[in-house]
Amino acid sequence: NDIRATKFDASKLFRLDGKVAVITGSGRGLGRAIAECYASVGATIILWDYDKPTEAASEISEKYGVNCVSVGCDVSNSKHVEETIEKISQQFNGKIDIFVANAGVAWQSGSILNSENLDDKNWHRVMNVDLNGVYYCCKNIGKVFKANNSGSLIITASMSGSIVNVPNYQAPYNAAKSACIHLAKSLAVEFTEFNARVNSISPGYLDTGLSDFLPIEIRSRWWSLIPMGREAFPEEIASAYLYLASNASTYTTGTNLVVDGGYSVV
Ligand code: ADP
C-alpha cells in the first residue's frame, strides 16, 4: 500500500505521476476539467469523446507538459467501446490505472404521458448513453483492472440520481443516473476481488453550458434553491474526481460522493 510505504506526505498523495487515466466525454465541460485536473498532477491522459477531441488533447499536452492523446468513440456502441478500450490498453502496455465514465446526455424530456416528447425512441436514446454506455465501459475496463490487480473506476452520476428538482420532467435522465449510483456500488463489491475500486460522483448544478437549452426562468429558480446560491465551477467538481482517482482514497469504494453546494440536503 503506497500510503504506508513511506512517511505520511499528503502533498504526494494527490500526485498521479506515471498513472494512465481515461476520461469519456472529455472533449468539453466537466470531462475536460477532470482531464486538466489529472494532467496538472502528472497523469498521462486519454481524452475520449463522440468526436475525437484532437485539439483539446494538444492544448492539454502543451499546457501541462504531459502525454495527452485522444480517441473518438460513441459510448453507446458496445462493440466500438470494446475495441477502443482494447486499443488504448495495448498502446499503454495493458496499464490503465484510472477510468472515468463521464460521457452523458442531459435531456428535458417532457412529461412521460406526452408521447410527442417522450416516445420510446427518446427514452432509449438517453438510456443508451447514460446507462448502457456506462455499462459497456465498466465491463471492458474491469477486464483491464483485473489483469493489473488494481484500478480506480469513477462514474459520473448526478444529484438528480437521488433527488428530483421541481419543475422537472427529465425522468429518463434521472432514472439512468440513479441506476449509475447503484451500478457503482454493485461493481465496487465485485471489483474488490481484484483490488480495484469503484465510486460515483453526483455533481449538482454546473456552469458548463449543459443546461443552457433550458428556459432561464427554470434555471434561475433552481439556482435560488441552492444553499450556496450559485452553480459550481467545473474545477470545484473535478477536484473530487482527483480524490477518488488518487492514493488519498485507497479505502474508499462503493461511495456516491455528492458535490452539490448543499442542494440535496434542503
Ligand atoms: P457537462 O456539462 O456535464 O460536462 P457536457 O454535455 O458538456 O456535460 O459533456 C458531456 C460530454 O459527453 C460531451 O463532451 C459530449 O460530447 C460527450 N458525449 C455525449 N454523448 C456521448 C457519446 N454517446 N459518446 C461519447 N461521448 C459522448
XYZ file of N, CA and C and ligand atoms in Angstrom:
825
model
N 0.846 -1.200 0.000
C 0.000 0.000 0.000
C 0.883 1.253 0.000
N 0.680 2.097 -1.033
C 1.535 3.279 -1.209
C 1.466 4.239 -0.029
N 0.319 4.298 0.644
C 0.189 5.245 1.765
C 1.130 4.858 2.893
N 1.265 3.546 3.133
C 2.031 3.090 4.289
C 3.511 2.874 3.979
N 3.836 2.826 2.683
C 5.207 2.526 2.287
C 6.187 3.627 2.702
N 5.695 4.851 2.694
C 6.589 5.971 3.005
C 6.046 6.742 4.196
N 6.851 7.650 4.686
C 6.394 8.553 5.742
C 5.191 9.316 5.192
N 4.183 9.536 5.992
C 2.960 10.190 5.507
C 3.278 11.552 4.904
N 2.873 11.731 3.655
C 3.137 13.001 2.981
C 1.933 13.327 2.095
N 1.030 14.155 2.632
C -0.221 14.446 1.928
C 0.015 15.127 0.581
N 1.130 15.830 0.436
C 1.363 16.520 -0.842
C 1.627 15.524 -1.964
N 2.087 14.319 -1.603
C 2.341 13.297 -2.634
C 1.096 12.445 -2.916
N 0.187 12.392 -1.932
C -0.997 11.529 -2.083
C -1.807 11.865 -3.322
N -1.834 13.137 -3.668
C -2.684 13.576 -4.765
C -1.951 13.662 -6.107
N -0.711 13.199 -6.173
C 0.027 13.175 -7.441
C -0.408 11.946 -8.258
N -0.410 12.076 -9.570
C -0.765 10.939 -10.432
C 0.364 10.630 -11.422
N 1.610 10.940 -11.028
C 2.743 10.677 -11.923
C 2.785 9.195 -12.281
N 2.990 8.891 -13.563
C 3.098 7.506 -14.005
C 1.758 6.799 -14.157
N 0.673 7.482 -13.816
C -0.655 6.860 -13.948
C -1.269 7.198 -15.300
N -2.038 6.244 -15.829
C -2.728 6.447 -17.105
C -4.231 6.583 -16.819
N -4.808 7.698 -17.258
C -6.219 7.978 -16.963
C -7.023 8.173 -18.242
N -8.127 7.425 -18.354
C -9.046 7.564 -19.494
C -10.302 8.265 -18.994
N -10.738 9.292 -19.718
C -11.936 10.037 -19.303
C -12.889 10.140 -20.490
N -14.069 9.524 -20.397
C -15.031 9.635 -21.506
C -15.795 10.958 -21.388
N -16.240 11.464 -22.517
C -16.957 12.741 -22.525
C -16.071 13.883 -22.085
N -14.810 13.842 -22.539
C -13.847 14.838 -22.034
C -13.438 15.866 -23.083
N -14.197 15.953 -24.159
C -13.899 16.967 -25.170
C -14.210 18.363 -24.667
N -15.109 18.439 -23.714
C -15.548 19.745 -23.200
C -16.082 19.577 -21.776
N -16.544 20.669 -21.211
C -17.288 20.638 -19.953
C -16.556 19.999 -18.792
N -17.323 19.287 -17.976
C -16.759 18.663 -16.779
C -15.646 17.673 -17.112
N -15.868 16.837 -18.138
C -14.861 15.841 -18.510
C -13.512 16.475 -18.822
N -13.554 17.584 -19.514
C -12.305 18.272 -19.845
C -11.649 18.834 -18.575
N -12.463 19.350 -17.659
C -11.909 19.879 -16.397
C -11.248 18.754 -15.592
N -11.854 17.568 -15.603
C -11.263 16.417 -14.900
C -9.913 16.083 -15.539
N -9.881 16.080 -16.879
C -8.641 15.775 -17.599
C -7.552 16.777 -17.236
N -7.910 18.048 -17.180
C -6.908 19.084 -16.862
C -6.420 18.935 -15.423
N -7.363 18.604 -14.536
C -7.000 18.405 -13.133
C -5.988 17.259 -13.009
N -6.252 16.132 -13.658
C -5.353 14.974 -13.608
C -4.010 15.298 -14.277
N -4.066 16.033 -15.389
C -2.830 16.396 -16.099
C -1.954 17.282 -15.219
N -2.597 18.135 -14.430
C -1.842 19.084 -13.600
C -1.047 18.382 -12.506
N -1.403 17.120 -12.211
C -0.635 16.363 -11.208
C 0.093 15.174 -11.856
N 0.357 15.312 -13.170
C 1.318 14.419 -13.814
C 0.778 13.189 -14.522
N -0.558 13.016 -14.616
C -1.086 11.801 -15.259
C -0.949 11.865 -16.783
N -0.840 10.697 -17.390
C -0.987 10.554 -18.836
C -2.485 10.483 -19.104
N -2.946 11.250 -20.074
C -4.394 11.416 -20.276
C -4.845 10.865 -21.622
N -5.962 10.120 -21.615
C -6.629 9.757 -22.860
C -7.983 10.472 -22.862
N -8.095 11.462 -23.741
C -9.362 12.176 -23.904
C -10.232 11.342 -24.837
N -11.488 11.191 -24.471
C -12.408 10.342 -25.241
C -13.705 11.103 -25.413
N -14.110 11.273 -26.660
C -15.420 11.885 -26.875
C -16.033 11.298 -28.139
N -17.281 11.666 -28.370
C -18.023 11.228 -29.544
C -17.211 11.549 -30.813
N -16.805 12.803 -30.936
C -15.859 13.188 -31.993
C -14.482 13.309 -31.354
N -13.483 12.721 -32.009
C -12.117 12.707 -31.467
C -11.640 14.121 -31.073
N -11.385 14.368 -29.791
C -11.031 15.733 -29.369
C -9.538 16.044 -29.541
N -9.112 16.075 -30.799
C -7.689 16.237 -31.120
C -7.114 17.553 -30.606
N -7.875 18.617 -30.827
C -7.367 19.944 -30.467
C -7.208 20.071 -28.948
N -8.210 19.606 -28.221
C -8.153 19.667 -26.752
C -6.941 18.892 -26.241
N -6.647 17.760 -26.894
C -5.518 16.936 -26.453
C -4.200 17.687 -26.613
N -4.029 18.379 -27.744
C -2.742 19.088 -27.895
C -2.671 20.283 -26.957
N -3.811 20.912 -26.680
C -3.812 22.025 -25.714
C -3.374 21.559 -24.327
N -3.906 20.404 -23.911
C -3.583 19.881 -22.565
C -2.111 19.450 -22.494
N -1.634 18.754 -23.553
C -0.219 18.349 -23.586
C 0.682 19.561 -23.396
N 0.361 20.606 -24.152
C 1.204 21.804 -24.143
C 1.139 22.526 -22.799
N -0.084 22.658 -22.264
C -0.284 23.428 -21.024
C 0.357 22.761 -19.809
N 0.275 21.411 -19.748
C 0.727 20.715 -18.523
C 1.985 19.873 -18.724
N 2.459 19.788 -19.978
C 3.673 19.024 -20.239
C 3.525 17.532 -19.991
N 2.325 17.009 -20.249
C 2.103 15.561 -20.094
C 1.722 14.958 -21.444
N 1.763 13.631 -21.515
C 1.297 12.938 -22.704
C -0.232 12.925 -22.682
N -0.867 13.511 -23.695
C -2.330 13.513 -23.762
C -2.744 13.123 -25.176
N -3.432 11.994 -25.304
C -3.884 11.527 -26.620
C -5.413 11.540 -26.663
N -5.964 11.416 -27.876
C -7.423 11.493 -27.983
C -7.986 10.325 -28.783
N -9.200 9.908 -28.411
C -9.910 8.887 -29.184
C -11.347 9.343 -29.422
N -11.904 8.912 -30.551
C -13.296 9.193 -30.863
C -14.089 7.897 -30.775
N -15.119 7.879 -29.941
C -15.923 6.656 -29.793
C -17.259 6.997 -29.152
N -18.324 6.476 -29.729
C -19.664 6.629 -29.157
C -19.832 5.575 -28.058
N -19.971 6.012 -26.816
C -20.044 5.051 -25.697
C -21.272 4.143 -25.760
N -22.267 4.513 -26.586
C -23.450 3.656 -26.665
C -23.284 2.536 -27.690
N -22.109 2.452 -28.294
C -21.814 1.388 -29.259
C -20.908 0.338 -28.588
N -21.541 -0.730 -28.144
C -20.859 -1.752 -27.335
C -19.568 -2.251 -27.990
N -19.663 -2.607 -29.268
C -18.512 -3.179 -29.979
C -17.366 -2.168 -30.069
N -17.737 -0.921 -30.376
C -16.719 0.119 -30.543
C -16.044 0.442 -29.201
N -16.823 0.388 -28.111
C -16.246 0.624 -26.775
C -15.229 -0.474 -26.462
N -15.609 -1.721 -26.762
C -14.699 -2.849 -26.512
C -13.390 -2.669 -27.285
N -13.526 -2.342 -28.574
C -12.330 -2.149 -29.417
C -11.483 -0.978 -28.927
N -12.152 0.093 -28.531
C -11.419 1.302 -28.112
C -10.618 1.040 -26.836
N -11.249 0.389 -25.863
C -10.533 0.125 -24.596
C -9.379 -0.857 -24.838
N -9.614 -1.820 -25.725
C -8.560 -2.775 -26.069
C -7.363 -2.055 -26.709
N -7.684 -1.135 -27.602
C -6.654 -0.393 -28.321
C -5.835 0.491 -27.362
N -6.545 1.181 -26.470
C -5.847 2.053 -25.502
C -4.952 1.190 -24.619
N -5.514 0.073 -24.176
C -4.771 -0.830 -23.298
C -3.481 -1.314 -23.964
N -3.602 -1.673 -25.242
C -2.404 -2.114 -25.983
C -1.379 -0.990 -26.088
N -1.879 0.196 -26.380
C -0.993 1.353 -26.555
C -0.194 1.650 -25.280
N -0.787 1.345 -24.110
C -0.117 1.646 -22.841
C 0.298 0.367 -22.099
N 0.646 -0.658 -22.875
C 1.146 -1.930 -22.327
C 0.232 -2.532 -21.256
N -1.057 -2.452 -21.500
C -2.027 -3.063 -20.591
C -2.287 -2.264 -19.335
N -1.654 -1.105 -19.223
C -1.719 -0.354 -17.968
C -2.667 0.844 -18.067
N -3.882 0.657 -17.576
C -4.783 1.799 -17.398
C -5.105 1.823 -15.904
N -4.815 2.932 -15.239
C -4.969 2.996 -13.781
C -6.305 3.591 -13.355
N -6.783 4.543 -14.179
C -7.964 5.315 -13.786
C -8.907 5.381 -14.978
N -10.183 5.122 -14.746
C -11.172 5.259 -15.821
C -12.351 6.065 -15.295
N -12.673 7.148 -15.990
C -13.813 7.979 -15.586
C -14.910 7.840 -16.643
N -16.012 7.179 -16.280
C -17.157 7.019 -17.186
C -18.031 8.254 -17.018
N -17.756 9.243 -17.853
C -18.340 10.569 -17.651
C -19.263 11.008 -18.789
N -19.132 10.390 -19.976
C -19.942 10.828 -21.124
C -21.423 10.677 -20.789
N -22.191 11.667 -21.162
C -23.618 11.577 -20.890
C -24.393 12.621 -21.677
N -25.706 12.416 -21.749
C -26.575 13.427 -22.348
C -27.641 13.825 -21.327
N -27.834 15.139 -21.222
C -28.911 15.631 -20.350
C -30.072 15.985 -21.264
N -31.246 15.655 -20.850
C -32.383 15.933 -21.727
C -33.642 16.202 -20.915
N -34.243 17.353 -21.185
C -35.519 17.720 -20.587
C -36.582 17.045 -21.444
N -37.048 15.880 -20.995
C -37.846 15.027 -21.872
C -39.295 15.481 -22.027
N -39.806 16.231 -21.069
C -41.237 16.498 -21.042
C -41.938 15.360 -20.315
N -43.219 15.519 -20.112
C -43.981 14.535 -19.334
C -43.915 13.146 -19.955
N -43.848 12.147 -19.109
C -43.833 10.749 -19.564
C -45.164 10.381 -20.232
N -46.188 11.197 -19.981
C -47.504 10.939 -20.575
C -47.637 11.556 -21.968
N -46.688 12.409 -22.327
C -46.768 13.089 -23.612
C -45.858 12.418 -24.628
N -46.442 11.567 -25.447
C -45.620 10.748 -26.348
C -45.010 11.559 -27.489
N -45.471 12.816 -27.660
C -44.838 13.646 -28.694
C -43.411 14.020 -28.285
N -43.186 14.147 -26.979
C -41.834 14.448 -26.490
C -41.103 13.173 -26.119
N -41.688 12.454 -25.180
C -41.008 11.279 -24.654
C -41.605 10.017 -25.254
N -41.155 9.655 -26.440
C -41.582 8.382 -27.012
C -40.527 7.323 -26.688
N -40.787 6.097 -27.083
C -39.865 5.004 -26.760
C -38.462 5.269 -27.306
N -38.430 5.866 -28.491
C -37.138 6.111 -29.148
C -36.274 7.056 -28.295
N -36.895 8.122 -27.795
C -36.156 9.089 -26.987
C -35.757 8.525 -25.630
N -36.645 7.723 -25.043
C -36.299 7.048 -23.786
C -35.015 6.230 -23.964
N -35.018 5.432 -25.044
C -33.860 4.556 -25.276
C -32.606 5.341 -25.658
N -32.787 6.469 -26.309
C -31.635 7.310 -26.692
C -30.871 7.741 -25.426
N -31.616 8.192 -24.416
C -30.975 8.627 -23.169
C -30.370 7.432 -22.433
N -31.142 6.347 -22.326
C -30.654 5.147 -21.618
C -29.400 4.578 -22.291
N -29.388 4.628 -23.624
C -28.254 4.031 -24.357
C -26.931 4.723 -24.059
N -26.984 6.017 -23.798
C -25.744 6.732 -23.476
C -25.517 6.737 -21.956
N -26.520 7.192 -21.205
C -26.323 7.479 -19.774
C -26.246 6.232 -18.896
N -26.795 5.118 -19.357
C -26.693 3.887 -18.560
C -25.966 2.770 -19.319
N -26.459 2.441 -20.535
C -25.813 1.337 -21.263
C -24.366 1.672 -21.606
N -24.113 2.913 -21.969
C -22.753 3.332 -22.312
C -21.812 3.162 -21.124
N -22.313 3.469 -19.943
C -21.508 3.300 -18.717
C -21.236 1.811 -18.490
N -22.259 1.006 -18.680
C -22.113 -0.452 -18.528
C -21.056 -1.016 -19.491
N -21.109 -0.600 -20.763
C -20.125 -1.103 -21.738
C -18.703 -0.750 -21.284
N -18.541 0.478 -20.793
C -17.210 0.910 -20.332
C -16.782 0.092 -19.122
N -17.706 -0.093 -18.169
C -17.368 -0.790 -16.919
C -16.898 -2.211 -17.185
N -17.633 -2.926 -18.053
C -17.271 -4.338 -18.226
C -15.936 -4.491 -18.937
N -15.632 -3.572 -19.846
C -14.363 -3.694 -20.562
C -13.175 -3.200 -19.747
N -13.373 -2.147 -18.953
C -12.264 -1.671 -18.122
C -12.042 -2.644 -16.955
N -13.114 -3.318 -16.550
C -12.999 -4.320 -15.483
C -11.973 -5.399 -15.842
N -11.965 -5.799 -17.122
C -11.007 -6.831 -17.572
C -9.574 -6.323 -17.427
N -9.365 -5.053 -17.774
C -8.028 -4.453 -17.684
C -7.596 -4.366 -16.214
N -8.498 -3.895 -15.366
C -8.192 -3.767 -13.928
C -7.894 -5.138 -13.320
N -8.641 -6.140 -13.759
C -8.436 -7.491 -13.222
C -7.030 -7.986 -13.574
N -6.642 -7.757 -14.823
C -5.306 -8.182 -15.259
C -4.206 -7.452 -14.488
N -4.485 -6.207 -14.089
C -3.486 -5.399 -13.371
C -3.577 -5.568 -11.857
N -4.645 -6.206 -11.394
C -4.938 -6.308 -9.969
C -4.931 -4.936 -9.277
N -5.475 -3.934 -9.983
C -5.608 -2.585 -9.406
C -6.445 -1.727 -10.351
N -6.829 -0.555 -9.877
C -7.556 0.391 -10.727
C -8.600 1.174 -9.965
N -8.919 2.355 -10.480
C -9.991 3.168 -9.900
C -10.956 3.558 -11.007
N -12.211 3.166 -10.832
C -13.269 3.493 -11.790
C -14.213 4.491 -11.131
N -14.459 5.587 -11.824
C -15.346 6.626 -11.289
C -16.462 6.879 -12.296
N -17.694 6.799 -11.839
C -18.849 7.001 -12.719
C -19.481 8.359 -12.403
N -19.709 9.152 -13.447
C -20.398 10.424 -13.235
C -21.897 10.167 -13.147
N -22.437 10.333 -11.933
C -23.888 10.247 -11.754
C -24.410 11.678 -11.772
N -25.301 11.999 -10.878
C -25.848 13.358 -10.773
C -26.639 13.416 -9.487
N -26.789 14.620 -8.921
C -27.682 14.710 -7.758
C -29.099 14.299 -8.165
N -29.403 14.440 -9.464
C -30.714 14.011 -9.963
C -30.889 12.496 -9.939
N -29.818 11.770 -9.601
C -29.947 10.334 -9.388
C -30.477 10.005 -8.005
N -30.529 11.021 -7.117
C -31.017 10.776 -5.755
C -32.215 11.641 -5.392
N -32.280 12.831 -5.970
C -33.399 13.727 -5.659
C -34.028 14.218 -6.961
N -35.235 14.761 -6.857
C -35.925 15.268 -8.045
C -36.187 16.756 -7.856
N -35.647 17.577 -8.742
C -35.885 19.011 -8.627
C -37.172 19.398 -9.345
N -37.768 20.506 -8.897
C -39.068 20.917 -9.433
C -38.931 22.303 -10.055
N -39.457 22.601 -11.257
C -40.126 21.644 -12.142
C -39.103 20.716 -12.803
N -39.548 19.534 -13.192
C -38.577 18.545 -13.569
C -38.735 18.049 -14.992
N -39.508 17.002 -15.174
C -39.698 16.406 -16.496
C -38.414 15.928 -17.145
N -37.571 15.259 -16.377
C -36.419 14.602 -17.009
C -36.275 13.182 -16.456
N -37.406 12.485 -16.454
C -37.455 11.135 -15.876
C -36.407 10.179 -16.436
N -36.191 10.116 -17.762
C -35.195 9.140 -18.249
C -33.789 9.440 -17.748
N -33.398 10.717 -17.747
C -32.075 11.111 -17.247
C -31.940 10.747 -15.769
N -32.952 11.104 -14.978
C -32.904 10.826 -13.534
C -32.804 9.327 -13.266
N -33.592 8.558 -14.006
C -33.608 7.102 -13.805
C -32.246 6.504 -14.163
N -31.656 6.983 -15.261
C -30.344 6.464 -15.685
C -29.278 6.803 -14.652
N -29.310 8.032 -14.129
C -28.290 8.453 -13.164
C -28.441 7.712 -11.841
N -29.685 7.464 -11.451
C -29.937 6.684 -10.241
C -29.360 5.278 -10.396
N -29.563 4.705 -11.560
C -29.020 3.365 -11.840
C -27.498 3.383 -11.808
N -26.898 4.468 -12.263
C -25.428 4.590 -12.250
C -24.886 4.528 -10.820
N -25.597 5.154 -9.886
C -25.146 5.163 -8.490
C -25.123 3.735 -7.950
N -26.163 2.987 -8.253
C -26.232 1.624 -7.723
C -25.341 0.653 -8.513
N -25.136 0.950 -9.781
C -24.186 0.156 -10.576
C -22.794 0.283 -9.954
N -22.422 1.503 -9.586
C -21.105 1.728 -8.964
C -20.977 0.930 -7.671
N -22.031 0.937 -6.866
C -21.983 0.186 -5.598
C -21.860 -1.317 -5.860
N -22.633 -1.796 -6.831
C -22.611 -3.233 -7.143
C -21.227 -3.654 -7.623
N -20.658 -2.849 -8.525
C -19.341 -3.196 -9.064
C -18.245 -3.005 -8.024
N -18.454 -2.082 -7.098
C -17.450 -1.854 -6.046
C -17.200 -3.149 -5.287
N -18.285 -3.831 -4.963
C -18.162 -5.085 -4.215
C -17.488 -6.148 -5.090
N -17.954 -6.254 -6.341
C -17.400 -7.252 -7.253
C -15.907 -7.016 -7.520
N -15.534 -5.759 -7.722
C -14.158 -5.433 -8.123
C -13.146 -5.546 -6.966
N -13.630 -5.703 -5.727
C -12.669 -5.914 -4.624
C -11.886 -7.203 -4.857
N -12.465 -8.141 -5.631
C -11.778 -9.411 -5.938
C -10.430 -9.175 -6.584
N -10.309 -8.078 -7.319
C -9.019 -7.770 -7.946
C -8.520 -6.394 -7.556
N -8.865 -6.006 -6.319
C -8.180 -4.853 -5.733
C -8.463 -3.529 -6.445
N -9.589 -3.481 -7.186
C -9.940 -2.226 -7.868
C -11.098 -1.563 -7.123
N -11.193 -0.253 -7.241
C -12.234 0.500 -6.544
C -13.208 1.117 -7.536
N -14.473 1.230 -7.123
C -15.498 1.837 -7.973
C -16.329 2.802 -7.136
N -16.453 4.018 -7.586
C -17.247 5.030 -6.889
C -18.014 5.856 -7.913
N -19.046 6.569 -7.432
C -19.724 7.527 -8.311
C -19.626 8.918 -7.705
N -19.756 9.906 -8.563
C -19.816 11.298 -8.100
C -21.127 11.890 -8.594
N -21.803 12.607 -7.700
C -23.061 13.249 -8.063
C -22.899 14.764 -8.019
N -22.561 15.350 -9.170
C -22.463 16.810 -9.197
C -23.846 17.448 -9.112
N -23.882 18.654 -8.562
C -25.108 19.465 -8.608
C -25.089 20.296 -9.875
N -25.648 21.498 -9.803
C -25.679 22.355 -10.993
C -24.286 22.852 -11.328
N -23.972 22.726 -12.610
C -22.625 23.006 -13.082
C -22.667 24.068 -14.167
N -21.742 24.974 -14.100
C -21.683 26.019 -15.113
C -20.813 25.572 -16.285
N -21.366 24.677 -17.135
C -20.609 24.243 -18.319
C -21.396 24.484 -19.593
N -22.567 25.065 -19.441
C -23.397 25.302 -20.619
C -24.343 24.155 -20.943
N -24.230 23.048 -20.171
C -25.061 21.873 -20.443
C -26.552 22.191 -20.325
N -26.903 23.068 -19.392
C -28.321 23.359 -19.151
C -28.796 24.600 -19.895
N -27.942 25.112 -20.789
C -28.282 26.359 -21.476
C -29.570 26.275 -22.291
N -29.918 25.035 -22.674
C -31.112 24.877 -23.507
C -32.407 25.084 -22.708
N -32.271 25.088 -21.376
C -33.468 25.245 -20.543
C -33.862 26.716 -20.438
N -35.173 26.994 -20.314
C -35.608 28.383 -20.144
C -34.956 28.993 -18.892
N -34.576 30.260 -18.981
C -33.865 30.936 -17.904
C -34.704 30.963 -16.617
N -36.051 31.000 -16.755
C -36.903 31.019 -15.544
C -36.692 29.746 -14.728
N -36.558 28.613 -15.428
C -36.360 27.349 -14.725
C -34.973 27.334 -14.070
N -33.975 27.778 -14.804
C -32.607 27.745 -14.278
C -32.466 28.679 -13.076
N -33.032 29.885 -13.143
C -32.851 30.795 -12.000
C -33.646 30.321 -10.794
N -34.763 29.638 -11.035
C -35.500 29.084 -9.902
C -34.655 28.000 -9.222
N -33.976 27.174 -10.021
C -33.107 26.144 -9.449
C -31.981 26.780 -8.631
N -31.330 27.802 -9.227
C -30.199 28.433 -8.529
C -30.633 28.989 -7.183
N -31.851 29.577 -7.143
C -32.300 30.200 -5.893
C -32.479 29.154 -4.794
N -32.557 27.896 -5.187
C -32.737 26.825 -4.197
C -31.412 26.204 -3.748
N -30.309 26.606 -4.349
C -29.006 26.063 -3.938
C -28.539 26.825 -2.706
N -28.297 26.142 -1.569
C -27.861 26.865 -0.378
C -26.659 27.775 -0.639
N -25.723 27.359 -1.474
C -24.571 28.208 -1.761
C -24.894 29.318 -2.757
N -26.096 29.287 -3.328
C -26.590 30.390 -4.154
C -25.975 30.515 -5.534
N -25.252 29.495 -5.966
C -24.626 29.565 -7.296
C -24.342 28.164 -7.805
N -24.108 28.083 -9.115
C -23.674 26.830 -9.712
C -22.205 26.590 -9.380
N -21.765 25.348 -9.582
C -20.344 25.018 -9.360
C -19.522 25.393 -10.575
N -18.275 25.776 -10.345
C -17.310 25.843 -11.436
C -16.839 24.415 -11.685
N -16.575 24.050 -12.937
C -16.140 22.670 -13.222
C -14.945 22.235 -12.374
N -14.034 23.170 -12.081
C -12.827 22.844 -11.299
C -13.185 22.353 -9.893
N -14.290 22.899 -9.344
C -14.683 22.531 -7.979
C -15.231 21.104 -7.911
N -15.710 20.617 -9.050
C -16.190 19.235 -9.114
C -15.016 18.319 -9.462
N -14.162 18.786 -10.377
C -13.035 17.967 -10.858
C -12.134 17.531 -9.704
N -11.947 18.384 -8.697
C -11.046 18.034 -7.592
C -11.588 16.857 -6.775
N -12.914 16.667 -6.776
C -13.481 15.485 -6.114
C -13.080 14.220 -6.879
N -12.987 14.339 -8.203
C -12.547 13.206 -9.035
C -11.080 12.889 -8.771
N -10.315 13.891 -8.380
C -8.903 13.642 -8.080
C -8.788 12.821 -6.797
N -9.597 13.160 -5.811
C -9.581 12.373 -4.573
C -9.814 10.890 -4.876
N -10.858 10.604 -5.677
C -11.214 9.202 -5.922
C -10.233 8.486 -6.851
N -9.485 9.229 -7.645
C -8.507 8.613 -8.555
C -7.188 8.346 -7.853
N -6.911 9.091 -6.804
C -5.565 9.125 -6.225
C -5.403 8.165 -5.051
N -4.186 8.098 -4.551
C -3.892 7.265 -3.376
C -4.463 7.841 -2.087
N -5.114 9.013 -2.185
C -5.770 9.575 -0.998
C -7.012 8.765 -0.639
N -7.514 7.968 -1.598
C -8.804 7.292 -1.376
C -8.691 5.762 -1.418
N -7.542 5.227 -1.001
C -7.333 3.776 -1.153
C -8.313 2.916 -0.338
N -9.021 3.523 0.643
C -10.005 2.744 1.406
C -11.443 3.145 1.049
N -11.593 3.940 -0.018
C -12.929 4.420 -0.400
C -13.423 3.654 -1.623
N -14.451 2.852 -1.439
C -15.085 2.194 -2.586
C -16.581 2.055 -2.326
N -17.367 2.121 -3.408
C -18.821 1.976 -3.292
C -19.520 3.211 -2.767
N -18.808 4.324 -2.744
C -19.451 5.537 -2.232
C -20.010 6.369 -3.380
N -20.996 7.201 -3.053
C -21.503 8.185 -4.004
C -21.188 9.555 -3.426
N -20.211 10.212 -4.004
C -19.747 11.487 -3.462
C -20.580 12.624 -4.055
N -21.365 13.274 -3.191
C -22.261 14.346 -3.631
C -21.532 15.681 -3.535
N -21.482 16.407 -4.653
C -20.792 17.712 -4.672
C -21.762 18.713 -5.286
N -22.650 19.249 -4.442
C -23.790 19.995 -4.993
C -24.087 21.318 -4.287
N -23.117 21.850 -3.566
C -23.347 23.142 -2.899
C -24.454 23.087 -1.863
N -24.779 21.887 -1.407
C -25.800 21.714 -0.374
C -27.209 21.519 -0.905
N -27.353 21.459 -2.234
C -28.696 21.401 -2.833
C -29.554 20.264 -2.276
N -28.955 19.087 -2.190
C -29.780 17.910 -1.866
C -30.060 17.757 -0.375
N -29.525 18.634 0.461
C -29.801 18.472 1.901
C -30.936 19.372 2.386
N -31.427 20.249 1.532
C -32.524 21.134 1.989
C -33.856 20.759 1.340
P -21.193 18.556 -18.649
O -21.659 19.966 -18.603
O -21.722 17.710 -17.524
O -19.723 18.420 -18.819
P -21.451 18.097 -21.463
O -22.656 17.862 -22.322
O -20.667 19.323 -21.672
O -21.894 17.941 -19.948
O -20.451 16.882 -21.540
C -20.812 15.655 -21.873
C -19.725 15.138 -22.805
O -20.061 13.819 -23.162
C -19.627 15.972 -24.090
O -18.273 16.200 -24.382
C -20.270 15.060 -25.124
O -19.745 15.192 -26.427
C -19.927 13.694 -24.556
N -20.842 12.664 -25.057
C -22.188 12.713 -25.113
N -22.681 11.589 -25.665
C -21.622 10.801 -25.958
C -21.466 9.515 -26.545
N -22.535 8.806 -26.942
N -20.222 9.014 -26.678
C -19.144 9.723 -26.287
N -19.226 10.941 -25.734
C -20.435 11.481 -25.576
